[in-house]
Amino acid sequence: MEKSLRNLFIDFIDKNENSDVDSFFKKMLTLAEESQDPAQVHNIIGKEFFSRGYIEQALIHFEQSVKYDSKEKEYLENLGLSYYSLQMIEKAYSYFYRVYKLDVNDLNAVQNLALLSNEMGFHHQSAFYLEKLLIETSEAGSELLNLYINTLYILDPSFVSEDLLLCV
């Protein structure tokens, strides 16, 4: 059975006697009780937990946000960032991919997919997203360009000249 928002807060407050945490979450309880948009409330609470380093608690609230509104890119992205923080790379990738499917021009999603694809060893996918990112913006940065060149080199060394590799 799913715990109510109120019970989740009470459990957390009981475990953390820190007065700063206590006063913040009491305010959040009031907000949650008065709000007409539970997805947004869960997202706000999740961001606060995340900023304080309570990633597992943030994850609970980001999941609730997505449960209430599965098409809000910010909620999906926050969930992806939380999973990434917990080193759950494939789950993080799946949420960034959902953002990308909602908006193929979302450059944050494209960049996250490029980096996670590379981290998971999916170099063809990484090259696809990196190329898209480099085409879409002239401000992609040398770090992404280096990653793109290295990814191409991993895929097929003949794609990359030795001179280009020396620049990386």
Short mmCIF file of N, CA and C in Angstrom, two decimals:
data_model
loop_
_atom_site.label_atom_id
_atom_site.label_comp_id
_atom_site.label_asym_id
_atom_site.label_seq_id
_atom_site.Cartn_x
_atom_site.Cartn_y
_atom_site.Cartn_z
N MET A 1 0.83 -1.18 0.00
CA MET A 1 0.00 0.00 0.00
C MET A 1 0.88 1.25 0.00
N GLU A 2 0.54 2.20 -0.84
CA GLU A 2 1.33 3.40 -0.98
C GLU A 2 1.14 4.33 0.22
N LYS A 3 2.25 4.83 0.73
CA LYS A 3 2.17 5.76 1.85
C LYS A 3 1.67 7.11 1.35
N SER A 4 0.91 7.78 2.18
CA SER A 4 0.46 9.12 1.81
C SER A 4 1.64 10.07 1.90
N LEU A 5 1.52 11.19 1.22
CA LEU A 5 2.56 12.21 1.25
C LEU A 5 2.81 12.64 2.70
N ARG A 6 1.75 12.82 3.43
CA ARG A 6 1.87 13.24 4.83
C ARG A 6 2.69 12.22 5.64
N ASN A 7 2.40 10.94 5.46
CA ASN A 7 3.12 9.90 6.20
C ASN A 7 4.59 9.83 5.81
N LEU A 8 4.89 10.05 4.52
CA LEU A 8 6.29 10.06 4.09
C LEU A 8 7.05 11.18 4.79
N PHE A 9 6.43 12.36 4.89
CA PHE A 9 7.07 13.48 5.57
C PHE A 9 7.27 13.19 7.05
N ILE A 10 6.23 12.68 7.68
CA ILE A 10 6.31 12.40 9.11
C ILE A 10 7.42 11.39 9.39
N ASP A 11 7.50 10.34 8.58
CA ASP A 11 8.57 9.34 8.74
C ASP A 11 9.94 9.99 8.62
N PHE A 12 10.09 10.87 7.62
CA PHE A 12 11.38 11.51 7.41
C PHE A 12 11.72 12.45 8.56
N ILE A 13 10.75 13.26 8.97
CA ILE A 13 10.99 14.22 10.05
C ILE A 13 11.34 13.49 11.35
N ASP A 14 10.66 12.39 11.62
CA ASP A 14 10.94 11.61 12.83
C ASP A 14 12.37 11.08 12.83
N LYS A 15 12.88 10.72 11.66
CA LYS A 15 14.22 10.15 11.56
C LYS A 15 15.31 11.23 11.55
N ASN A 16 14.95 12.47 11.26
CA ASN A 16 15.93 13.55 11.13
C ASN A 16 15.53 14.69 12.05
N GLU A 17 16.20 14.79 13.16
CA GLU A 17 15.85 15.78 14.17
C GLU A 17 16.38 17.18 13.84
N ASN A 18 17.12 17.31 12.79
CA ASN A 18 17.67 18.60 12.39
C ASN A 18 16.54 19.62 12.23
N SER A 19 16.61 20.73 12.96
CA SER A 19 15.51 21.70 12.95
C SER A 19 15.32 22.35 11.59
N ASP A 20 16.40 22.55 10.84
CA ASP A 20 16.28 23.13 9.50
C ASP A 20 15.45 22.22 8.60
N VAL A 21 15.76 20.94 8.63
CA VAL A 21 15.00 19.96 7.85
C VAL A 21 13.56 19.92 8.35
N ASP A 22 13.41 19.92 9.66
CA ASP A 22 12.08 19.85 10.29
C ASP A 22 11.20 21.02 9.85
N SER A 23 11.70 22.24 9.91
CA SER A 23 10.88 23.40 9.54
C SER A 23 10.55 23.40 8.05
N PHE A 24 11.51 23.01 7.22
CA PHE A 24 11.23 22.97 5.79
C PHE A 24 10.11 21.98 5.48
N PHE A 25 10.19 20.79 6.03
CA PHE A 25 9.21 19.78 5.68
C PHE A 25 7.84 20.04 6.30
N LYS A 26 7.81 20.75 7.40
CA LYS A 26 6.51 21.18 7.93
C LYS A 26 5.85 22.15 6.96
N LYS A 27 6.64 23.04 6.38
CA LYS A 27 6.11 23.96 5.37
C LYS A 27 5.63 23.18 4.14
N MET A 28 6.40 22.18 3.75
CA MET A 28 6.01 21.38 2.59
C MET A 28 4.73 20.60 2.84
N LEU A 29 4.54 20.15 4.08
CA LEU A 29 3.29 19.46 4.42
C LEU A 29 2.10 20.38 4.20
N THR A 30 2.24 21.62 4.65
CA THR A 30 1.16 22.59 4.47
C THR A 30 0.91 22.83 2.99
N LEU A 31 1.96 23.02 2.23
CA LEU A 31 1.83 23.24 0.80
C LEU A 31 1.14 22.06 0.13
N ALA A 32 1.56 20.86 0.47
CA ALA A 32 0.99 19.66 -0.13
C ALA A 32 -0.49 19.54 0.18
N GLU A 33 -0.87 19.89 1.40
CA GLU A 33 -2.27 19.79 1.79
C GLU A 33 -3.14 20.82 1.07
N GLU A 34 -2.55 21.95 0.69
CA GLU A 34 -3.31 23.03 0.05
C GLU A 34 -3.25 23.00 -1.47
N SER A 35 -2.36 22.25 -2.03
CA SER A 35 -2.10 22.31 -3.47
C SER A 35 -3.16 21.60 -4.30
N GLN A 36 -3.38 22.18 -5.49
CA GLN A 36 -4.25 21.56 -6.48
C GLN A 36 -3.43 20.78 -7.52
N ASP A 37 -2.12 20.87 -7.44
CA ASP A 37 -1.24 20.20 -8.40
C ASP A 37 -0.24 19.29 -7.68
N PRO A 38 -0.66 18.08 -7.35
CA PRO A 38 0.23 17.20 -6.59
C PRO A 38 1.53 16.86 -7.33
N ALA A 39 1.50 16.82 -8.65
CA ALA A 39 2.73 16.53 -9.41
C ALA A 39 3.78 17.60 -9.15
N GLN A 40 3.34 18.84 -9.18
CA GLN A 40 4.28 19.94 -8.95
C GLN A 40 4.80 19.94 -7.51
N VAL A 41 3.92 19.66 -6.56
CA VAL A 41 4.35 19.61 -5.16
C VAL A 41 5.39 18.51 -4.97
N HIS A 42 5.13 17.34 -5.50
CA HIS A 42 6.11 16.25 -5.38
C HIS A 42 7.43 16.64 -6.05
N ASN A 43 7.36 17.33 -7.17
CA ASN A 43 8.58 17.75 -7.85
C ASN A 43 9.37 18.74 -6.99
N ILE A 44 8.68 19.71 -6.40
CA ILE A 44 9.35 20.69 -5.54
C ILE A 44 10.01 19.99 -4.35
N ILE A 45 9.27 19.09 -3.74
CA ILE A 45 9.80 18.36 -2.59
C ILE A 45 10.99 17.50 -3.02
N GLY A 46 10.85 16.84 -4.16
CA GLY A 46 11.94 16.02 -4.67
C GLY A 46 13.20 16.83 -4.92
N LYS A 47 13.03 18.02 -5.48
CA LYS A 47 14.20 18.88 -5.74
C LYS A 47 14.86 19.30 -4.43
N GLU A 48 14.05 19.56 -3.42
CA GLU A 48 14.62 19.94 -2.12
C GLU A 48 15.37 18.76 -1.50
N PHE A 49 14.78 17.58 -1.53
CA PHE A 49 15.49 16.39 -1.03
C PHE A 49 16.80 16.21 -1.80
N PHE A 50 16.73 16.31 -3.13
CA PHE A 50 17.91 16.11 -3.98
C PHE A 50 19.01 17.11 -3.60
N SER A 51 18.63 18.38 -3.44
CA SER A 51 19.62 19.42 -3.14
C SER A 51 20.27 19.19 -1.78
N ARG A 52 19.58 18.49 -0.89
CA ARG A 52 20.13 18.20 0.44
C ARG A 52 20.85 16.85 0.48
N GLY A 53 20.91 16.17 -0.67
CA GLY A 53 21.64 14.91 -0.76
C GLY A 53 20.83 13.67 -0.39
N TYR A 54 19.53 13.82 -0.21
CA TYR A 54 18.66 12.68 0.11
C TYR A 54 18.09 12.14 -1.20
N ILE A 55 18.93 11.45 -1.95
CA ILE A 55 18.57 11.04 -3.31
C ILE A 55 17.42 10.02 -3.31
N GLU A 56 17.46 9.06 -2.41
CA GLU A 56 16.39 8.05 -2.39
C GLU A 56 15.03 8.69 -2.10
N GLN A 57 14.99 9.66 -1.17
CA GLN A 57 13.74 10.34 -0.87
C GLN A 57 13.31 11.20 -2.06
N ALA A 58 14.27 11.83 -2.71
CA ALA A 58 13.95 12.64 -3.90
C ALA A 58 13.33 11.75 -4.97
N LEU A 59 13.90 10.58 -5.13
CA LEU A 59 13.43 9.63 -6.13
C LEU A 59 11.96 9.28 -5.90
N ILE A 60 11.58 9.07 -4.66
CA ILE A 60 10.18 8.76 -4.33
C ILE A 60 9.26 9.87 -4.85
N HIS A 61 9.65 11.11 -4.62
CA HIS A 61 8.80 12.24 -5.02
C HIS A 61 8.83 12.49 -6.52
N PHE A 62 9.98 12.31 -7.14
CA PHE A 62 10.03 12.46 -8.59
C PHE A 62 9.19 11.37 -9.27
N GLU A 63 9.22 10.17 -8.71
CA GLU A 63 8.38 9.10 -9.27
C GLU A 63 6.90 9.45 -9.12
N GLN A 64 6.53 10.05 -8.00
CA GLN A 64 5.15 10.47 -7.82
C GLN A 64 4.77 11.58 -8.82
N SER A 65 5.68 12.50 -9.06
CA SER A 65 5.43 13.56 -10.05
C SER A 65 5.12 12.96 -11.41
N VAL A 66 5.94 11.99 -11.81
CA VAL A 66 5.76 11.34 -13.11
C VAL A 66 4.47 10.52 -13.12
N LYS A 67 4.14 9.94 -11.98
CA LYS A 67 2.89 9.18 -11.89
C LYS A 67 1.68 10.10 -12.15
N TYR A 68 1.73 11.32 -11.62
CA TYR A 68 0.64 12.28 -11.83
C TYR A 68 0.68 12.91 -13.21
N ASP A 69 1.89 13.13 -13.75
CA ASP A 69 2.02 13.79 -15.05
C ASP A 69 3.22 13.21 -15.78
N SER A 70 2.96 12.20 -16.61
CA SER A 70 4.05 11.48 -17.27
C SER A 70 4.58 12.17 -18.52
N LYS A 71 4.04 13.34 -18.85
CA LYS A 71 4.49 14.04 -20.05
C LYS A 71 5.22 15.35 -19.73
N GLU A 72 5.47 15.60 -18.47
CA GLU A 72 6.20 16.81 -18.08
C GLU A 72 7.70 16.50 -18.12
N LYS A 73 8.40 17.16 -19.03
CA LYS A 73 9.82 16.86 -19.24
C LYS A 73 10.65 17.08 -17.98
N GLU A 74 10.36 18.13 -17.24
CA GLU A 74 11.15 18.41 -16.04
C GLU A 74 11.08 17.26 -15.03
N TYR A 75 9.91 16.68 -14.86
CA TYR A 75 9.75 15.58 -13.91
C TYR A 75 10.55 14.36 -14.36
N LEU A 76 10.48 14.07 -15.66
CA LEU A 76 11.23 12.93 -16.20
C LEU A 76 12.74 13.16 -16.08
N GLU A 77 13.16 14.38 -16.37
CA GLU A 77 14.59 14.70 -16.28
C GLU A 77 15.08 14.59 -14.84
N ASN A 78 14.29 15.08 -13.89
CA ASN A 78 14.69 14.98 -12.49
C ASN A 78 14.82 13.52 -12.05
N LEU A 79 13.92 12.70 -12.55
CA LEU A 79 13.99 11.27 -12.24
C LEU A 79 15.26 10.66 -12.85
N GLY A 80 15.57 11.04 -14.09
CA GLY A 80 16.80 10.57 -14.73
C GLY A 80 18.04 10.99 -13.97
N LEU A 81 18.07 12.23 -13.52
CA LEU A 81 19.23 12.72 -12.75
C LEU A 81 19.37 11.97 -11.43
N SER A 82 18.25 11.67 -10.81
CA SER A 82 18.29 10.93 -9.54
C SER A 82 18.85 9.52 -9.75
N TYR A 83 18.34 8.85 -10.78
CA TYR A 83 18.85 7.50 -11.05
C TYR A 83 20.34 7.55 -11.41
N TYR A 84 20.75 8.57 -12.16
CA TYR A 84 22.16 8.70 -12.49
C TYR A 84 22.99 8.90 -11.22
N SER A 85 22.50 9.71 -10.30
CA SER A 85 23.21 9.94 -9.04
C SER A 85 23.37 8.66 -8.24
N LEU A 86 22.45 7.73 -8.41
CA LEU A 86 22.52 6.44 -7.72
C LEU A 86 23.25 5.39 -8.55
N GLN A 87 23.89 5.83 -9.65
CA GLN A 87 24.64 4.95 -10.55
C GLN A 87 23.75 3.90 -11.22
N MET A 88 22.49 4.23 -11.40
CA MET A 88 21.56 3.35 -12.11
C MET A 88 21.44 3.89 -13.54
N ILE A 89 22.49 3.67 -14.31
CA ILE A 89 22.67 4.30 -15.61
C ILE A 89 21.57 3.94 -16.59
N GLU A 90 21.21 2.68 -16.67
CA GLU A 90 20.19 2.27 -17.64
C GLU A 90 18.83 2.89 -17.33
N LYS A 91 18.48 2.97 -16.04
CA LYS A 91 17.22 3.60 -15.67
C LYS A 91 17.27 5.10 -15.99
N ALA A 92 18.40 5.73 -15.69
CA ALA A 92 18.56 7.15 -16.00
C ALA A 92 18.38 7.36 -17.50
N TYR A 93 19.03 6.51 -18.28
CA TYR A 93 18.93 6.60 -19.74
C TYR A 93 17.47 6.52 -20.18
N SER A 94 16.70 5.60 -19.59
CA SER A 94 15.31 5.41 -20.02
C SER A 94 14.48 6.67 -19.79
N TYR A 95 14.75 7.40 -18.72
CA TYR A 95 13.98 8.62 -18.46
C TYR A 95 14.42 9.76 -19.37
N PHE A 96 15.73 9.86 -19.64
CA PHE A 96 16.18 10.89 -20.58
C PHE A 96 15.66 10.58 -21.99
N TYR A 97 15.55 9.30 -22.30
CA TYR A 97 15.00 8.91 -23.61
C TYR A 97 13.53 9.30 -23.71
N ARG A 98 12.79 9.17 -22.63
CA ARG A 98 11.39 9.59 -22.64
C ARG A 98 11.27 11.10 -22.88
N VAL A 99 12.19 11.87 -22.30
CA VAL A 99 12.21 13.32 -22.55
C VAL A 99 12.47 13.56 -24.03
N TYR A 100 13.44 12.85 -24.57
CA TYR A 100 13.79 12.98 -25.99
C TYR A 100 12.61 12.63 -26.89
N LYS A 101 11.87 11.58 -26.55
CA LYS A 101 10.71 11.18 -27.36
C LYS A 101 9.61 12.25 -27.31
N LEU A 102 9.50 12.95 -26.19
CA LEU A 102 8.52 14.04 -26.09
C LEU A 102 8.95 15.26 -26.91
N ASP A 103 10.27 15.46 -27.00
CA ASP A 103 10.80 16.63 -27.72
C ASP A 103 12.19 16.29 -28.25
N VAL A 104 12.25 15.89 -29.52
CA VAL A 104 13.53 15.48 -30.11
C VAL A 104 14.52 16.64 -30.23
N ASN A 105 14.05 17.85 -30.00
CA ASN A 105 14.92 19.02 -30.07
C ASN A 105 15.39 19.48 -28.69
N ASP A 106 15.08 18.74 -27.66
CA ASP A 106 15.52 19.08 -26.31
C ASP A 106 17.01 18.75 -26.20
N LEU A 107 17.85 19.78 -26.24
CA LEU A 107 19.29 19.56 -26.28
C LEU A 107 19.85 18.98 -24.98
N ASN A 108 19.20 19.26 -23.85
CA ASN A 108 19.64 18.63 -22.59
C ASN A 108 19.45 17.12 -22.67
N ALA A 109 18.31 16.70 -23.19
CA ALA A 109 18.05 15.27 -23.33
C ALA A 109 19.04 14.64 -24.29
N VAL A 110 19.30 15.31 -25.41
CA VAL A 110 20.25 14.79 -26.41
C VAL A 110 21.64 14.65 -25.78
N GLN A 111 22.07 15.67 -25.05
CA GLN A 111 23.39 15.61 -24.41
C GLN A 111 23.45 14.49 -23.38
N ASN A 112 22.42 14.37 -22.55
CA ASN A 112 22.40 13.30 -21.55
C ASN A 112 22.43 11.93 -22.21
N LEU A 113 21.67 11.76 -23.28
CA LEU A 113 21.66 10.48 -24.00
C LEU A 113 23.02 10.18 -24.62
N ALA A 114 23.67 11.20 -25.16
CA ALA A 114 25.00 11.01 -25.75
C ALA A 114 25.99 10.54 -24.69
N LEU A 115 25.99 11.21 -23.56
CA LEU A 115 26.96 10.88 -22.52
C LEU A 115 26.67 9.52 -21.89
N LEU A 116 25.39 9.23 -21.63
CA LEU A 116 25.05 7.94 -21.03
C LEU A 116 25.28 6.79 -22.01
N SER A 117 24.97 7.01 -23.29
CA SER A 117 25.22 5.97 -24.30
C SER A 117 26.71 5.63 -24.32
N ASN A 118 27.53 6.65 -24.28
CA ASN A 118 28.98 6.44 -24.27
C ASN A 118 29.40 5.69 -23.01
N GLU A 119 28.85 6.10 -21.87
CA GLU A 119 29.19 5.45 -20.60
C GLU A 119 28.80 3.98 -20.59
N MET A 120 27.70 3.64 -21.26
CA MET A 120 27.24 2.25 -21.31
C MET A 120 27.93 1.45 -22.42
N GLY A 121 28.77 2.12 -23.22
CA GLY A 121 29.48 1.43 -24.28
C GLY A 121 28.71 1.34 -25.59
N PHE A 122 27.62 2.08 -25.71
CA PHE A 122 26.82 2.09 -26.94
C PHE A 122 27.32 3.24 -27.82
N HIS A 123 28.45 3.01 -28.45
CA HIS A 123 29.14 4.08 -29.16
C HIS A 123 28.40 4.55 -30.41
N HIS A 124 27.69 3.66 -31.10
CA HIS A 124 26.92 4.10 -32.27
C HIS A 124 25.83 5.08 -31.83
N GLN A 125 25.13 4.73 -30.76
CA GLN A 125 24.09 5.63 -30.25
C GLN A 125 24.70 6.94 -29.79
N SER A 126 25.80 6.85 -29.08
CA SER A 126 26.46 8.05 -28.60
C SER A 126 26.85 8.96 -29.76
N ALA A 127 27.41 8.37 -30.81
CA ALA A 127 27.80 9.16 -31.98
C ALA A 127 26.58 9.83 -32.61
N PHE A 128 25.46 9.13 -32.68
CA PHE A 128 24.23 9.70 -33.24
C PHE A 128 23.81 10.94 -32.45
N TYR A 129 23.75 10.82 -31.13
CA TYR A 129 23.30 11.94 -30.30
C TYR A 129 24.33 13.08 -30.30
N LEU A 130 25.62 12.72 -30.26
CA LEU A 130 26.65 13.76 -30.30
C LEU A 130 26.60 14.54 -31.61
N GLU A 131 26.42 13.82 -32.70
CA GLU A 131 26.33 14.49 -34.00
C GLU A 131 25.13 15.43 -34.03
N LYS A 132 24.00 14.97 -33.54
CA LYS A 132 22.80 15.80 -33.48
C LYS A 132 23.06 17.05 -32.64
N LEU A 133 23.71 16.86 -31.52
CA LEU A 133 24.01 17.98 -30.64
C LEU A 133 24.96 18.97 -31.30
N LEU A 134 25.98 18.45 -31.96
CA LEU A 134 26.94 19.33 -32.62
C LEU A 134 26.31 20.08 -33.79
N ILE A 135 25.38 19.45 -34.48
CA ILE A 135 24.69 20.11 -35.60
C ILE A 135 23.75 21.19 -35.08
N GLU A 136 23.05 20.90 -33.99
CA GLU A 136 22.03 21.81 -33.46
C GLU A 136 22.60 23.06 -32.80
N THR A 137 23.79 22.96 -32.28
CA THR A 137 24.34 24.11 -31.56
C THR A 137 25.81 24.30 -31.88
N SER A 138 26.18 25.52 -32.07
CA SER A 138 27.59 25.82 -32.31
C SER A 138 28.32 25.97 -30.98
N GLU A 139 27.58 25.95 -29.87
CA GLU A 139 28.18 26.13 -28.56
C GLU A 139 28.31 24.81 -27.81
N ALA A 140 28.42 23.71 -28.53
CA ALA A 140 28.46 22.40 -27.89
C ALA A 140 29.70 22.23 -27.02
N GLY A 141 30.77 22.90 -27.35
CA GLY A 141 31.95 22.85 -26.51
C GLY A 141 32.95 21.81 -26.95
N SER A 142 34.20 22.08 -26.62
CA SER A 142 35.28 21.19 -27.05
C SER A 142 35.20 19.83 -26.36
N GLU A 143 34.66 19.77 -25.15
CA GLU A 143 34.56 18.49 -24.45
C GLU A 143 33.67 17.52 -25.23
N LEU A 144 32.53 18.01 -25.73
CA LEU A 144 31.65 17.15 -26.51
C LEU A 144 32.26 16.80 -27.85
N LEU A 145 32.94 17.75 -28.46
CA LEU A 145 33.61 17.47 -29.73
C LEU A 145 34.67 16.40 -29.53
N ASN A 146 35.43 16.50 -28.45
CA ASN A 146 36.43 15.47 -28.14
C ASN A 146 35.79 14.11 -27.95
N LEU A 147 34.67 14.08 -27.23
CA LEU A 147 33.96 12.82 -27.01
C LEU A 147 33.47 12.25 -28.33
N TYR A 148 32.96 13.11 -29.20
CA TYR A 148 32.47 12.68 -30.50
C TYR A 148 33.61 12.07 -31.33
N ILE A 149 34.74 12.74 -31.37
CA ILE A 149 35.88 12.25 -32.14
C ILE A 149 36.38 10.92 -31.57
N ASN A 150 36.48 10.84 -30.24
CA ASN A 150 36.91 9.58 -29.61
C ASN A 150 35.93 8.45 -29.87
N THR A 151 34.64 8.78 -29.86
CA THR A 151 33.61 7.77 -30.13
C THR A 151 33.73 7.26 -31.56
N LEU A 152 33.92 8.18 -32.51
CA LEU A 152 34.11 7.76 -33.90
C LEU A 152 35.35 6.87 -34.03
N TYR A 153 36.40 7.23 -33.32
CA TYR A 153 37.63 6.45 -33.38
C TYR A 153 37.39 5.03 -32.84
N ILE A 154 36.62 4.91 -31.77
CA ILE A 154 36.31 3.59 -31.21
C ILE A 154 35.52 2.77 -32.24
N LEU A 155 34.58 3.42 -32.92
CA LEU A 155 33.74 2.71 -33.89
C LEU A 155 34.53 2.26 -35.10
N ASP A 156 35.35 3.16 -35.61
CA ASP A 156 36.14 2.83 -36.80
C ASP A 156 37.30 3.82 -36.89
N PRO A 157 38.50 3.40 -36.53
CA PRO A 157 39.65 4.30 -36.55
C PRO A 157 39.88 4.98 -37.90
N SER A 158 39.42 4.37 -38.98
CA SER A 158 39.64 4.98 -40.29
C SER A 158 38.81 6.25 -40.47
N PHE A 159 37.79 6.47 -39.62
CA PHE A 159 36.97 7.69 -39.70
C PHE A 159 37.74 8.93 -39.25
N VAL A 160 38.79 8.71 -38.46
CA VAL A 160 39.45 9.83 -37.80
C VAL A 160 40.92 9.85 -38.18
N SER A 161 41.37 10.98 -38.68
CA SER A 161 42.78 11.10 -39.05
C SER A 161 43.64 11.25 -37.80
N GLU A 162 44.92 10.91 -37.95
CA GLU A 162 45.84 11.05 -36.82
C GLU A 162 45.98 12.51 -36.42
N ASP A 163 45.94 13.41 -37.40
CA ASP A 163 46.03 14.84 -37.10
C ASP A 163 44.88 15.29 -36.21
N LEU A 164 43.69 14.79 -36.51
CA LEU A 164 42.52 15.15 -35.71
C LEU A 164 42.64 14.60 -34.29
N LEU A 165 43.16 13.39 -34.17
CA LEU A 165 43.34 12.80 -32.84
C LEU A 165 44.34 13.59 -32.00
N LEU A 166 45.34 14.16 -32.64
CA LEU A 166 46.32 14.96 -31.91
C LEU A 166 45.70 16.22 -31.33
N CYS A 167 44.62 16.69 -31.94
CA CYS A 167 43.93 17.89 -31.45
C CYS A 167 43.06 17.60 -30.24
N VAL A 168 42.77 16.34 -30.03
CA VAL A 168 41.84 15.97 -28.95
C VAL A 168 42.55 15.90 -27.63
#
